[in-house]
XYZ file of C-alpha atoms in Angstrom:
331
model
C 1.812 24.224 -13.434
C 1.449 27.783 -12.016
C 4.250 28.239 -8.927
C 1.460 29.797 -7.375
C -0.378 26.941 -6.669
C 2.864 24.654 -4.813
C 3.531 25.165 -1.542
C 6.872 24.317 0.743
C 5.952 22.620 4.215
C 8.056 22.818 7.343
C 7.935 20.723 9.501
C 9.834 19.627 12.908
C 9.289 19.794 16.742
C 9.927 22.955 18.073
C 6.409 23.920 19.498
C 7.305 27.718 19.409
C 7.525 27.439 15.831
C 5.136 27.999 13.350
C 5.487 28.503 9.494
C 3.699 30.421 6.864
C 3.045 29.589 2.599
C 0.814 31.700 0.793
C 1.078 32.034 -3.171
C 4.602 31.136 -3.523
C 6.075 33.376 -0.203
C 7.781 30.375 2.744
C 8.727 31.712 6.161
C 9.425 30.143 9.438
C 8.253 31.957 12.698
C 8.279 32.033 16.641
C 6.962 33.712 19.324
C 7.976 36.884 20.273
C 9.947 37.577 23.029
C 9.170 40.683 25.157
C 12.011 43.445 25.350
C 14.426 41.874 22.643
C 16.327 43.839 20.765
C 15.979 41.447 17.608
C 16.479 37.688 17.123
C 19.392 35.985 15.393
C 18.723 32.611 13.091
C 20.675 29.876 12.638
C 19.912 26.871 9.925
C 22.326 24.329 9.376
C 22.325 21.042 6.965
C 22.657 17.559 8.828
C 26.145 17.752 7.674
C 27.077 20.807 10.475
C 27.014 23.443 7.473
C 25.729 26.534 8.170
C 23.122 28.289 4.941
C 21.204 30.824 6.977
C 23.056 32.568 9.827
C 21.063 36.357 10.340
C 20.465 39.057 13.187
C 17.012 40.356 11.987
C 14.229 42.285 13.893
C 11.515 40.424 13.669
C 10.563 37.231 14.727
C 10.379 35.416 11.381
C 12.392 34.874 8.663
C 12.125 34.141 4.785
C 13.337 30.502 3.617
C 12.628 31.084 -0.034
C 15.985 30.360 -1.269
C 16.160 27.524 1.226
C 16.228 24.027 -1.352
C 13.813 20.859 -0.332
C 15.604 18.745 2.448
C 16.265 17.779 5.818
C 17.968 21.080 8.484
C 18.320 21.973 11.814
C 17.444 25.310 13.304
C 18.123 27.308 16.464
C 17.185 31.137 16.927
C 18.072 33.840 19.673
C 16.964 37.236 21.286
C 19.530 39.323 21.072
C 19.910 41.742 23.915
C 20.680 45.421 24.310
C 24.306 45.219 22.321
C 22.666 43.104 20.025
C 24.460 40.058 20.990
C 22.456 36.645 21.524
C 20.655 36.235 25.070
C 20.505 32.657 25.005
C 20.371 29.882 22.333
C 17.111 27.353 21.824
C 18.425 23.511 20.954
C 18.327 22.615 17.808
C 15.839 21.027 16.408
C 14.986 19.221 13.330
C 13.469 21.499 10.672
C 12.186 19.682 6.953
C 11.319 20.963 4.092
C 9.372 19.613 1.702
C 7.381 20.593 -1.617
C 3.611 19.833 -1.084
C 2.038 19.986 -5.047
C -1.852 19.157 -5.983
C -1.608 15.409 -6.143
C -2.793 13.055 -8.957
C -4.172 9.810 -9.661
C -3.831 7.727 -12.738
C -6.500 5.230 -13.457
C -6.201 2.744 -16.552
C -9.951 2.774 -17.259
C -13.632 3.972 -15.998
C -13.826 0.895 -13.783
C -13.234 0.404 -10.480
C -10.909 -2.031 -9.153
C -13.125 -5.006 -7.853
C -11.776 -6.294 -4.333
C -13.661 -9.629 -3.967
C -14.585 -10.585 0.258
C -12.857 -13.861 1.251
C -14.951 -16.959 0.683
C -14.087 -18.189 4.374
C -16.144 -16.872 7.151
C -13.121 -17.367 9.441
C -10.215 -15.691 8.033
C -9.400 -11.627 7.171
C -9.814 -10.192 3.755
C -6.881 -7.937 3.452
C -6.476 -6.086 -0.023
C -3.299 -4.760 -1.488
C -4.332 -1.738 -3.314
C -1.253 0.058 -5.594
C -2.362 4.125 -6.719
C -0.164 5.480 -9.197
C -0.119 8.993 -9.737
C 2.758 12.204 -8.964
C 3.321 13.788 -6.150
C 2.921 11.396 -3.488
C 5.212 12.065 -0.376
C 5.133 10.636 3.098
C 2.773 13.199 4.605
C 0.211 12.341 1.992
C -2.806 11.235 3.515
C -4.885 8.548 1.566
C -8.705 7.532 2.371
C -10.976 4.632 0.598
C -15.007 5.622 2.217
C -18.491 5.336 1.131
C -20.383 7.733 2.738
C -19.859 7.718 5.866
C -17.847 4.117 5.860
C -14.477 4.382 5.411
C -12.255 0.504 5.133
C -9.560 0.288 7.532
C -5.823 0.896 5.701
C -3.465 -1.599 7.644
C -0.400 -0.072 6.369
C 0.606 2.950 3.727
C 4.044 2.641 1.833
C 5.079 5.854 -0.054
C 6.996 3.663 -2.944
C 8.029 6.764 -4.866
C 6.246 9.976 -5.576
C 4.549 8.046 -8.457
C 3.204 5.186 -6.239
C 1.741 4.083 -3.224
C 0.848 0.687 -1.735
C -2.221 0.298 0.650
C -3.213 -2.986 2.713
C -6.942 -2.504 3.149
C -8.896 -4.792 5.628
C -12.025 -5.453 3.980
C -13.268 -8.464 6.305
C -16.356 -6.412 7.317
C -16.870 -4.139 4.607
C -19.989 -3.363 3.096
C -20.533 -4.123 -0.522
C -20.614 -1.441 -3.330
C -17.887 1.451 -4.471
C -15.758 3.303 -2.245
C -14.049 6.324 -3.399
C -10.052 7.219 -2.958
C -8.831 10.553 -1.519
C -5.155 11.814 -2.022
C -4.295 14.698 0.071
C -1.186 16.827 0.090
C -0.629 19.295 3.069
C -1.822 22.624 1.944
C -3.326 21.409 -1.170
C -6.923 20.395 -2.034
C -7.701 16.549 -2.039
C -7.643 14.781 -4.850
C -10.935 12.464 -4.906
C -11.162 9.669 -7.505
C -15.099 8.273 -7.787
C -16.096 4.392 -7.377
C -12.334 3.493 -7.193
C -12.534 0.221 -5.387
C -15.399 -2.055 -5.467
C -16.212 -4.358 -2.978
C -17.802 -7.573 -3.579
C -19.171 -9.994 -1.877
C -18.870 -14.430 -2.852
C -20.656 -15.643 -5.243
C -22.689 -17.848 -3.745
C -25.193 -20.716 -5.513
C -28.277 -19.698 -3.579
C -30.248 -23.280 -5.432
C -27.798 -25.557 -4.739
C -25.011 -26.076 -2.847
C -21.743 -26.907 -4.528
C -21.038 -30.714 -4.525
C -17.474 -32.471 -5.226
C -17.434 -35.962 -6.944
C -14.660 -38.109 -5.202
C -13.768 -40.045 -8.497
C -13.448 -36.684 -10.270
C -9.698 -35.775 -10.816
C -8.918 -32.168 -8.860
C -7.239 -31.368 -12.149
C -11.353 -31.097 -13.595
C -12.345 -29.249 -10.684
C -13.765 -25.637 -11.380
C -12.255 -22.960 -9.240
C -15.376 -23.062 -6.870
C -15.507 -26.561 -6.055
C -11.822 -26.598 -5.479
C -12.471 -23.671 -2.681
C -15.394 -25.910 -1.357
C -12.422 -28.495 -1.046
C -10.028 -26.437 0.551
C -12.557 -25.179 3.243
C -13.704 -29.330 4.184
C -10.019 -30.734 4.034
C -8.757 -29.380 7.482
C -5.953 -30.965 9.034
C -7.928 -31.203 12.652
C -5.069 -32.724 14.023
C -2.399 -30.626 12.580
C -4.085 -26.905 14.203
C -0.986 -25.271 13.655
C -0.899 -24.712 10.187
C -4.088 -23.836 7.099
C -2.542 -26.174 4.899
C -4.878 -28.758 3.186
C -4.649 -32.111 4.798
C -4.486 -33.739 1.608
C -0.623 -32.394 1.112
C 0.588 -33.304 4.958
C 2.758 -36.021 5.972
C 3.872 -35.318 9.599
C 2.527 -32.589 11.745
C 5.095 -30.906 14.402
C 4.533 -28.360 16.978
C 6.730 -25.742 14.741
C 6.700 -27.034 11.873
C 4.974 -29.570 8.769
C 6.382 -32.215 6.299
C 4.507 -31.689 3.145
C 3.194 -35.406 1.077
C 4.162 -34.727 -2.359
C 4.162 -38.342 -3.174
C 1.712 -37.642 -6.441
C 1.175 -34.491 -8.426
C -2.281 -34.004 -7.249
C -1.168 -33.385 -3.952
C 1.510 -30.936 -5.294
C -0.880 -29.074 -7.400
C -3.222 -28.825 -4.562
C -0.187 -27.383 -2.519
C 0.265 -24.871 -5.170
C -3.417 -23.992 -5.365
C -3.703 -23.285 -1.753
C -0.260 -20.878 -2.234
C -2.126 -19.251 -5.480
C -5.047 -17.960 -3.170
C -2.998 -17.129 0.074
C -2.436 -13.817 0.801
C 1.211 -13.762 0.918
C 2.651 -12.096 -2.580
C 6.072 -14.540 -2.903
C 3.452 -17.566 -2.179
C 1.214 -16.504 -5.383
C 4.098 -15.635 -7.657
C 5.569 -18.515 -7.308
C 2.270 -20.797 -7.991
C 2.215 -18.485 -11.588
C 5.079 -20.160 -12.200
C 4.415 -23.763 -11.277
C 1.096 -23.841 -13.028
C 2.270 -22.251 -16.021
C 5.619 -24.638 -15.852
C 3.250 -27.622 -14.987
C -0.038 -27.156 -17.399
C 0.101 -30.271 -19.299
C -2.613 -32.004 -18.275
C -4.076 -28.310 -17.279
C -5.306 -27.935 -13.127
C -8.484 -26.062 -14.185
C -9.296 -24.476 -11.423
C -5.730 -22.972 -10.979
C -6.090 -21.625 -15.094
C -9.609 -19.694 -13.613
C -8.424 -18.529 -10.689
C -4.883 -16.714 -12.879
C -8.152 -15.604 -15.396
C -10.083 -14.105 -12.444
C -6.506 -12.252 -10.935
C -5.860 -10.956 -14.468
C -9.398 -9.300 -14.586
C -8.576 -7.459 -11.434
C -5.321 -6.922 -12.035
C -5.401 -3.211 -10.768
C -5.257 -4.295 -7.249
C -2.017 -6.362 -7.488
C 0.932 -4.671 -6.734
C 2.965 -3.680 -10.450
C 5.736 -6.659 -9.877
C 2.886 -9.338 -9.191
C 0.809 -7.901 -12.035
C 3.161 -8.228 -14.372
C 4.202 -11.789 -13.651
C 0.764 -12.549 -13.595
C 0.658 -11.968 -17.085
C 3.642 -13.336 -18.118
C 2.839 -16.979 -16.640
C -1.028 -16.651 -17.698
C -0.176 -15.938 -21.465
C 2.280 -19.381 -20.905
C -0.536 -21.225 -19.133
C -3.045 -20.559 -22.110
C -0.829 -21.380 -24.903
C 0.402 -24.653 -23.229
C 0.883 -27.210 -25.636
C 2.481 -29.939 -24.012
């Protein structure tokens, strides 16, 4: 990569200061002060020790030698005998190396984000983008023309990764497209990214359960149609299926595992929840527990492993690990 094209960013809270970058030159400034004979700079690490300690006449100074971290910096007019006037506090001064950023994607498709099937509950997302680059000023964006899907929370992982929460709850259907921006640089934009889809709904015929089918036979859809009529209406405290409750408290549930329908059912309702630790460990059960096979458990891992790209790289990877398990079950 030509140096030309990186840039070093300063940044901290002294509004009198401003900085300058242009191909490869890094300077901090302030404003002048009228009839002073010449500044004096001070930059020190967190540590107390001092690396840049000058009397200069003008009112900016080169920090080209000056290595990526974390400072503090004071300056000074000096007066007549060229001695310092008065000091400014010290304030916190970073600097960081701002490069083009990039995005890896696995393949041409976009990573499919389906909507929740429940009217009444969020659909939040966790996106990973894996790339170089990344730092904590980058600024990341998932739009559609002028639609843009609210990111909950950003976590700069490494300079390789980033995790996203996306709120897609009232998104519109179709592609959105990612932008990566580093201060100073040009955004990276990555076309049809994310997709957003809507259920799948049966517009002939609504989905029917038979009660002397065993839940183990459901398919994945009629076990959601389950989920959504088997509210505990007397339990409001908690979303788990009434099927696996025994006693209902104000802060807290006893769970009815008294057959391994109701356990399985349990561990259905963790597989689709939205906390990670609640899905990884229903991967294990099922793939532990897959003799007779819960069906609609096996589709659900198949759907997950199709859209893989939007699990963060821990989940995915256990994902596949218990999936390959579950298929080749032979008990």
């Amino acid at each position: 990569m030509k140096l030309n094209l990186k840039r070093f960013i300063i940044l901290f809270g002294l509004l009198s200061f401003s900085i300058g970058a242009q191909d490869g030159t890094k300077l901090i400034a302030w404003k002048p002060i009228p009839e002073a004979s010449g500044y004096q700079i001070q930059i020190k690490e967190k540590t107390g020790k001092i690396v840049i300690d000058k009397k200069i006449e003008t009112p900016y100074q080169s920090i080209e030698d000056l290595p990526s971290g974390v400072y503090l910096v004071r300056t000074a007019p000096l007066n007549l005998f060229k001695k310092p006037a008065v000091w400014s506090a010290w304030k916190d001064l970073e600097v960081i190396l701002s490069e083009p950023p990039k995005v890896v994607t696995e393949e041409e498709k976009p990573i499919i984000i389906p909507k929740s099937e429940s009217k009444s509950e969020k659909t939040i997302a966790n996106i990973t983008i894996e790339g170089e680059h990344f730092l904590d000023a980058t600024k990341v964006d998932l739009t559609k023309k002028n639609e843009a899907l609210p990111i909950l929370s950003k976590e700069v992982k490494s300079s390789e990764r980033i995790d996203l929460k996306v709120d897609t709850t009232d998104a519109k259907s179709g592609p959105y497209d990612l932008t990566v921006t580093n201060p100073y640089q040009k955004p990276k934009v990555v076309t049809n990214f994310i997709k957003v889809e809507d259920p799948k709904h049966n517009d002939n015929a609504k989905i029917t359960i038979s009660k002397n089918k065993p839940f183990r036979d459901y398919t994945y859809e009629e076990m959601l149609t389950f989920l959504e009529t088997d509210i505990a209406v007397n339990c409001k405290n908690t979303k788990v299926p009434a099927l696996t409750l025994s006693e209902c408290h104000k802060t807290y549930v006893i769970l009815n595992f008294t057959s391994d329908d109701n356990q399985s059912v349990f561990e259905f309702y963790k597989l689709i929840n939205e906390n990670q630790s609640d899905r990884i460990s229903a991967y294990q059960y099922f793939s532990k527990n897959c003799s007779p096979k819960f069906k609609p458990a096996f589709e659900r891992m198949e759907l997950q492993s199709k859209n893989q790209k939007n699990l963060d790289p821990e989940e995915r990877q256990t994902l596949l690990q218990e999936l390959m398990k579950f298929r080749n079950c032979t008990r």
